[in-house]
Short mmCIF file of C-alpha atoms and ligand atoms in Angstrom, two decimals:
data_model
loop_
_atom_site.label_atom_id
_atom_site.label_comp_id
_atom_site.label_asym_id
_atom_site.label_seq_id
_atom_site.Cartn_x
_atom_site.Cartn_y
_atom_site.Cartn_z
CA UNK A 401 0.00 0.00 0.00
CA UNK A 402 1.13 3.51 -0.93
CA UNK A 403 1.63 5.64 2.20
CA UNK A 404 0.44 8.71 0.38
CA UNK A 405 -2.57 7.30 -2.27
CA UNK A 406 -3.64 10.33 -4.05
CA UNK A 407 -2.60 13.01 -1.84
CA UNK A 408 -1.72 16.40 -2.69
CA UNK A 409 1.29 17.92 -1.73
CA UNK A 410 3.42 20.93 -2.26
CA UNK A 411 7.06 21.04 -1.61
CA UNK A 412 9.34 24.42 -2.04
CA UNK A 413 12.57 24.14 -2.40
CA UNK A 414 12.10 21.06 -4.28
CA UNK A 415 15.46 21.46 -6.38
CA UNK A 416 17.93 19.89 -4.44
CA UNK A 417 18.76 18.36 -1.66
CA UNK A 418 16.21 17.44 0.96
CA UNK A 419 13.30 19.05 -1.19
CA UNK A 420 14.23 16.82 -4.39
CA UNK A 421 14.72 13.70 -2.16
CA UNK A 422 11.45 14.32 -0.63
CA UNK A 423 9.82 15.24 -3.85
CA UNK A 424 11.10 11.75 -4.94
CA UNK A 425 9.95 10.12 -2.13
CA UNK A 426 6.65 11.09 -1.86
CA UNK A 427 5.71 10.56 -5.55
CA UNK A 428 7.47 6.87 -5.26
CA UNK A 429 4.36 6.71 -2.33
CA UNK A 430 1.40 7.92 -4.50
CA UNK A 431 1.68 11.75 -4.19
CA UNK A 432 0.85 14.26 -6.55
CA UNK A 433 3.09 16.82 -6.19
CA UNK A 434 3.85 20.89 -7.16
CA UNK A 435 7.40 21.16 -7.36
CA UNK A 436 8.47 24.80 -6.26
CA UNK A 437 11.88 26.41 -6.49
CA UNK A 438 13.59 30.03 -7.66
CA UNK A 439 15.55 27.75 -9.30
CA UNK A 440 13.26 26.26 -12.90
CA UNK A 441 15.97 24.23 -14.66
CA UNK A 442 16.40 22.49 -11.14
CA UNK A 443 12.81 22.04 -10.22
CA UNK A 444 12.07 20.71 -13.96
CA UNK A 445 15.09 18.73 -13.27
CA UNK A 446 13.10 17.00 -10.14
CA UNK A 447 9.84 16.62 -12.16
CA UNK A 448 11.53 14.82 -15.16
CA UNK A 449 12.91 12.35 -13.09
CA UNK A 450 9.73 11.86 -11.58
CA UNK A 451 8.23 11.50 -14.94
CA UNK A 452 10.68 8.54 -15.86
CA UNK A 453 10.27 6.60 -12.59
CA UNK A 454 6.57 6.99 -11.39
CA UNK A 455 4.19 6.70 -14.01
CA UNK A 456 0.76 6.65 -12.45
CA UNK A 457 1.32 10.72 -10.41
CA UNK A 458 1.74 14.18 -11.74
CA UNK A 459 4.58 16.18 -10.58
CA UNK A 460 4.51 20.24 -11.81
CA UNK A 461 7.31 22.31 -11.63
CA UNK A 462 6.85 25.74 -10.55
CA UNK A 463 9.41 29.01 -10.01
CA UNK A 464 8.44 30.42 -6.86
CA UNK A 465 9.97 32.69 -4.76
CA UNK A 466 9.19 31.60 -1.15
CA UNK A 467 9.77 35.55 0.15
CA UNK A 468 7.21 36.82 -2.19
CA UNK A 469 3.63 36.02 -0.96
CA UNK A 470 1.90 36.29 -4.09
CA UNK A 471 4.34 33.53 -5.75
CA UNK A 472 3.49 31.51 -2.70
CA UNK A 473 -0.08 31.99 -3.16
CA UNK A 474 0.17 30.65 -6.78
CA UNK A 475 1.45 27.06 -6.15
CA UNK A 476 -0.83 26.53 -3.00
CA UNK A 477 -3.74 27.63 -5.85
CA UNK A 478 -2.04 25.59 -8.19
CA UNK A 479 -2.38 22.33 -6.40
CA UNK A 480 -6.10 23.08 -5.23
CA UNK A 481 -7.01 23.55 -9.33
CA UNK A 482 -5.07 20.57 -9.96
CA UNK A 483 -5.74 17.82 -7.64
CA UNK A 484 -9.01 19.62 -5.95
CA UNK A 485 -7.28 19.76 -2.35
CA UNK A 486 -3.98 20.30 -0.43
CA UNK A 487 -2.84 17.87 1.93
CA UNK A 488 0.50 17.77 2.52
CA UNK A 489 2.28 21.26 2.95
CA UNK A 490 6.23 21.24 3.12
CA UNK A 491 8.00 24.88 3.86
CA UNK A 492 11.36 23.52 3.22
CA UNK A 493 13.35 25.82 1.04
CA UNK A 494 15.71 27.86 2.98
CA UNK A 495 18.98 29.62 2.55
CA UNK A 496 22.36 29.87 4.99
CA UNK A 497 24.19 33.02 3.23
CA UNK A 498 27.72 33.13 3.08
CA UNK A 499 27.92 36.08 4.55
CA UNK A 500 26.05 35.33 7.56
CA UNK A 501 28.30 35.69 10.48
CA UNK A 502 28.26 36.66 14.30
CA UNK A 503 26.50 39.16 16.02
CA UNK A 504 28.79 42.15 14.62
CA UNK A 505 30.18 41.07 11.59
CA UNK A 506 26.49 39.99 9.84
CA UNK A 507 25.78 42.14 7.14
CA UNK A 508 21.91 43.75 7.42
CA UNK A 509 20.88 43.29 4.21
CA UNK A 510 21.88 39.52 4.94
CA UNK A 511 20.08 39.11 7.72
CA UNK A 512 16.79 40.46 6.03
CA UNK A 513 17.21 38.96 3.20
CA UNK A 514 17.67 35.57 5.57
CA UNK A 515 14.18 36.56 7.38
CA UNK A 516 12.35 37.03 4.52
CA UNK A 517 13.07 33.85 2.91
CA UNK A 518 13.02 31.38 6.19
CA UNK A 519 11.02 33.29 8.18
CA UNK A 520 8.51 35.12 5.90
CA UNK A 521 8.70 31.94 3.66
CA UNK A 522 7.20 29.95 5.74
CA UNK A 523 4.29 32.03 7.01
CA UNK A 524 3.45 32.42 3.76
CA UNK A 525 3.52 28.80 2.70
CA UNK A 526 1.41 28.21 6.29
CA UNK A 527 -1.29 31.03 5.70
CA UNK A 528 -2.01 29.44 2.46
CA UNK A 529 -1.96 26.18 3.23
CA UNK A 530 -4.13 26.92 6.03
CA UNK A 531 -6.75 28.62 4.03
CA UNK A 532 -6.70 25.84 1.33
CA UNK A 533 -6.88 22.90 3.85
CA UNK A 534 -9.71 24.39 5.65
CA UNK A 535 -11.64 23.76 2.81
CA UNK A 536 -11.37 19.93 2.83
CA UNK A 537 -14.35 17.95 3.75
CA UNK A 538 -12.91 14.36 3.48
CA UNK A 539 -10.69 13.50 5.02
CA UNK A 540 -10.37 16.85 6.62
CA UNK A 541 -7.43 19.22 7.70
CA UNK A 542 -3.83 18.23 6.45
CA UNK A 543 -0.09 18.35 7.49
CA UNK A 544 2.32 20.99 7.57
CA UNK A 545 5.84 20.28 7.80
CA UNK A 546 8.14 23.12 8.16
CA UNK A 547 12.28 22.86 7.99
CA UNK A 548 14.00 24.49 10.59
CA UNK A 549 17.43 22.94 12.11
CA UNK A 550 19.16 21.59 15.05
CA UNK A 551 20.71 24.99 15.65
CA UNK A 552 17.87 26.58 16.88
CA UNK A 553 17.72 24.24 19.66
CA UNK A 554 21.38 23.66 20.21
CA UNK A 555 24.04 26.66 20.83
CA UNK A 556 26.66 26.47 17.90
CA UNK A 557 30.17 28.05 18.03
CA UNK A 558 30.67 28.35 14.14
CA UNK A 559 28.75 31.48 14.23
CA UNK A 560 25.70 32.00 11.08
CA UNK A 561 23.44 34.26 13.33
CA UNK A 562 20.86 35.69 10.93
CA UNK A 563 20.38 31.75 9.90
CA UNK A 564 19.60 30.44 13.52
CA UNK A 565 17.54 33.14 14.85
CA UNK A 566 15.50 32.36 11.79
CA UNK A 567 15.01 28.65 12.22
CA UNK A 568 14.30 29.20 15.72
CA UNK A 569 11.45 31.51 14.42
CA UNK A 570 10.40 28.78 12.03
CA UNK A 571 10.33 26.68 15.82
CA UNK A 572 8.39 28.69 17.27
CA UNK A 573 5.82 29.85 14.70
CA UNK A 574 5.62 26.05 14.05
CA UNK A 575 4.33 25.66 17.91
CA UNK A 576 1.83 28.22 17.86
CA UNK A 577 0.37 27.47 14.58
CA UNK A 578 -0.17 23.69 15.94
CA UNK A 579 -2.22 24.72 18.82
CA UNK A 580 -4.34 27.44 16.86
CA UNK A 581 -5.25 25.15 14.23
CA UNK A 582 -4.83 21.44 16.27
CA UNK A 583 -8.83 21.06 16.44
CA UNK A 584 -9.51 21.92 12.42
CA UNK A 585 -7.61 18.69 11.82
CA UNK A 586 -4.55 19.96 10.62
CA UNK A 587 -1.50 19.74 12.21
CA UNK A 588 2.14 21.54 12.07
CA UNK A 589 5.42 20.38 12.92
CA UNK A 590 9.16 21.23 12.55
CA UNK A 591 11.83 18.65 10.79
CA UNK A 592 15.06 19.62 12.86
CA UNK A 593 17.82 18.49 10.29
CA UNK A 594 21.12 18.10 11.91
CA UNK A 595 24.36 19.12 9.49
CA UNK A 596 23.80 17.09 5.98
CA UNK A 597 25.90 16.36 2.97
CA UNK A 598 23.60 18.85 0.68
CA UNK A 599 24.85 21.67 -1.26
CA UNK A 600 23.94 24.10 1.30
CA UNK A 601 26.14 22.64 3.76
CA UNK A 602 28.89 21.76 1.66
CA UNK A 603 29.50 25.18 0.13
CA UNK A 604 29.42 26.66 3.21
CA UNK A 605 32.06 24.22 4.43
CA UNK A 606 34.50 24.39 1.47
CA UNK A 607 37.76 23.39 3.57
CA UNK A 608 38.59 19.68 5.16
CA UNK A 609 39.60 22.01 8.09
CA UNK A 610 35.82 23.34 8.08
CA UNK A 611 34.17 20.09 7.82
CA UNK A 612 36.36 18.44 10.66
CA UNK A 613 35.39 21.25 12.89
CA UNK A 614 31.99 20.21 12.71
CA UNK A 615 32.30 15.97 12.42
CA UNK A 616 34.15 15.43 15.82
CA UNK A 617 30.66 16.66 17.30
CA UNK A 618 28.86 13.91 15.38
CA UNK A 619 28.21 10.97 17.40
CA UNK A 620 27.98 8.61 13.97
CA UNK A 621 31.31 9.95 12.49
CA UNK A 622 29.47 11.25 9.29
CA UNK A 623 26.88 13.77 7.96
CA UNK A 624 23.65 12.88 7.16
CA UNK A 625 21.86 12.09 3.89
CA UNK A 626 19.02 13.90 2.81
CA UNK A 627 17.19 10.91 2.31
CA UNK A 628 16.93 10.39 5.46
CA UNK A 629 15.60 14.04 6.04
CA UNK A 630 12.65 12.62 3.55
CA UNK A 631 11.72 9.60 4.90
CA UNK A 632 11.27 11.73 8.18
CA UNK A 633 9.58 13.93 6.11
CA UNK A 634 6.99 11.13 4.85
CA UNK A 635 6.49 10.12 8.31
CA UNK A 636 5.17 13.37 9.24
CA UNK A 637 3.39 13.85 6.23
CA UNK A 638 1.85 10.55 6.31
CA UNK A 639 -1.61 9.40 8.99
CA UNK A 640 1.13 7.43 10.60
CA UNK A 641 2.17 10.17 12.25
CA UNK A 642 -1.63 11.37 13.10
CA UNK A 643 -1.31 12.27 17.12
CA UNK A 644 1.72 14.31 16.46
CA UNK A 645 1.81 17.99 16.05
CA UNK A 646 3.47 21.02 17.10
CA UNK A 647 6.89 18.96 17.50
CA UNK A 648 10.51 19.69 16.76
CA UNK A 649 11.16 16.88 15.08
CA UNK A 650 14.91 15.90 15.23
CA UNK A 651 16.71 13.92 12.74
CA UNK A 652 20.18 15.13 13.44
CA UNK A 653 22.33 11.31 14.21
CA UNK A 654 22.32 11.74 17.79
CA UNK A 655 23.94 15.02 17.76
CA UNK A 656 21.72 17.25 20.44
CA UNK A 657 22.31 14.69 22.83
CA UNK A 658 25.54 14.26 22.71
CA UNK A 659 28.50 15.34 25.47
CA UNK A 660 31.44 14.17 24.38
CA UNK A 661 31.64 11.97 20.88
CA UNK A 662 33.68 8.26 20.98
CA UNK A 663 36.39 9.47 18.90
P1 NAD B 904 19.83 22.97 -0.79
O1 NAD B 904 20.61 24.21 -0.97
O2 NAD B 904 20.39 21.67 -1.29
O3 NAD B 904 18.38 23.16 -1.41
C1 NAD B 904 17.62 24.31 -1.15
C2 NAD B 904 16.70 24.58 -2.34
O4 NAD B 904 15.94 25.76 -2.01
C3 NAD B 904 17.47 24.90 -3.63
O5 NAD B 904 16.95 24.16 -4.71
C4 NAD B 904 17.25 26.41 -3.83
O6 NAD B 904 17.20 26.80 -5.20
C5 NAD B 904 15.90 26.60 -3.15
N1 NAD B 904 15.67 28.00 -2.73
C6 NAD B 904 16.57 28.87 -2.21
N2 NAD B 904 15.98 30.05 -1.99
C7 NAD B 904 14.69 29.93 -2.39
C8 NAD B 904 13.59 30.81 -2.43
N3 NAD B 904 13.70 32.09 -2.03
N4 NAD B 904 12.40 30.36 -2.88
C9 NAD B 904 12.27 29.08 -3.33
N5 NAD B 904 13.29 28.20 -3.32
C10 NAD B 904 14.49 28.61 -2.86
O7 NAD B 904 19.54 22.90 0.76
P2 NAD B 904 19.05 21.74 1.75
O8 NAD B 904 20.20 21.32 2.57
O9 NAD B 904 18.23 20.73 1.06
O10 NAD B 904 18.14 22.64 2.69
C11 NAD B 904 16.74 22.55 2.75
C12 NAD B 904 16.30 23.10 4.08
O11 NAD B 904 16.93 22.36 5.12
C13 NAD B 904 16.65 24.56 4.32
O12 NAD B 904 15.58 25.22 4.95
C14 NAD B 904 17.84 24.47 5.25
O13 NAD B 904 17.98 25.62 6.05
C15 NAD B 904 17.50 23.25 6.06
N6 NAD B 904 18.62 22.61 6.74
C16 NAD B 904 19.69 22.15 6.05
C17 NAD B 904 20.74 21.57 6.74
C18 NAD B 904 21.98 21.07 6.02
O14 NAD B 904 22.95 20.71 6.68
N7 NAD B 904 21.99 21.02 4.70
C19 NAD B 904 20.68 21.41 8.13
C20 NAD B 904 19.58 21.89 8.80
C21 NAD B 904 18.55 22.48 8.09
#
């Protein structure tokens, strides 16, 4: 059996890394999907492959900007003409800037620009998603699933500031919208990705010296894939999943719990 039959979903950032895994993911479980990304070529990249592999769903891809509420609006519309409801809503796309830095060295423009897309991003992917799964009658409500990270729960010495006191927004929005909306049926949680072998990671630690700074903390020696990211993602997407909401979901190899690593 298909863990998703039929159901409607719309992932942003759906390009690369943990959104393309996911995208993969859920179509390989019955989804039909919009594909959203400010990058095309990469989104169309996502929704070919899907094409090739999984005959029997639709996958459409869709440039969206996830800091402009009106291109927000259109793929949350998009999916509701398409597939007559929204049930699956993933706020995923996100961006760590270069330039972000500590608390006097981070640029302002950088940490707006980092607000509007994570933190602006996904209200806007939540407001709509809201309105649209309010109007499902059966089954009714839907799930939200919004990325933040393990450093908004967990106090990191390789300083990117703007990025966690955005994802710690994206925490605590996440909470809030749970409880407001827990008794229209849909529910809203957090995926809490600890440091993964994407490209948003890996350009940002271009140096061996970089990357060993950050894998003596990690309890399994390695960074994670973001496959794994998806499956959690599918999990929370899924009914499986049905008596959990307004969670931080962490799927981070151990890391926030760890004191001292074995090596
Ligand atoms: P990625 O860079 O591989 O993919 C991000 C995708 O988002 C890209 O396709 C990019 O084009 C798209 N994107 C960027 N800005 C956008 C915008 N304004 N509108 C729409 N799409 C946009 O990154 P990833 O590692 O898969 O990250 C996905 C999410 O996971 C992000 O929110 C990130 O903060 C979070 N996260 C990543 C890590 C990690 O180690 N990689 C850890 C914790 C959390």
């Amino acid at each position: 059996m298909p863990r998703l039959p039929s159901k409607s979903a719309v992932i942003t950032g759906a390009g690369s890394g943990i959104g393309l895994e996911t995208s993969l993911l859920f179509a390989s479980e019955g989804a039909n999907l919009i594909l959203a990304d400010i990058n095309l070529d990469a989104v169309t990249k996502t929704a070919q492959l899907i094409a090739e592999r999984y005959k029997n769903v639709k996958a459409i891809p869709i440039k969206c900007d996830v800091g402009k509420e009106d291109d927000v609006k259109a793929i949350v519309d998009k999916a509701v003409e398409e597939f007559g409801r929204l049930d699956v809503m993933f706020n995923n796309a996100g961006i760590m800037h270069p330039s972000d830095d500590n608390a006097l060295t981070t640029p302002e423009d950088i940490w707006d620009l980092t607000m509007r897309i994570n933190v602006k991003g996904v209200w806007y992917g939540s407001k709509h998603a809201i309105a649209a799964m309010r109007n499902n009658v059966e089954p009714k409500g839907g799930s939200i699933i919004n990325t933040a990270s393990f450093v908004a729960l967990r106090g990191a010495a390789t300083p990117q500031l703007a990025y966690t006191a955005s994802k710690g927004a994206v925490l605590a929005m996440t909470r809030e919208m749970a409880m407001v909306h827990a008794r229209e049926g849909i529910r809203v949680n957090a995926l809490c990705p600890g440091p993964l072998k994407t490209p948003l990671l890996m350009e940002f630690l271009d140096t061996e010296e970089k990357r060993q700074r950050r894998l003596v903390h990690l309890p399994m020696g390695r960074f994670g894939e973001a496959i794994e990211q998806a499956k959690a993602v599918l999990f929370l997407a899924s009914d499986e999943s049905s008596y959990i909401t307004g969670t931080d979901f962490l799927v981070d190899g151990g890391l926030s719990n760890a004191y001292v690593t074995a090596e």
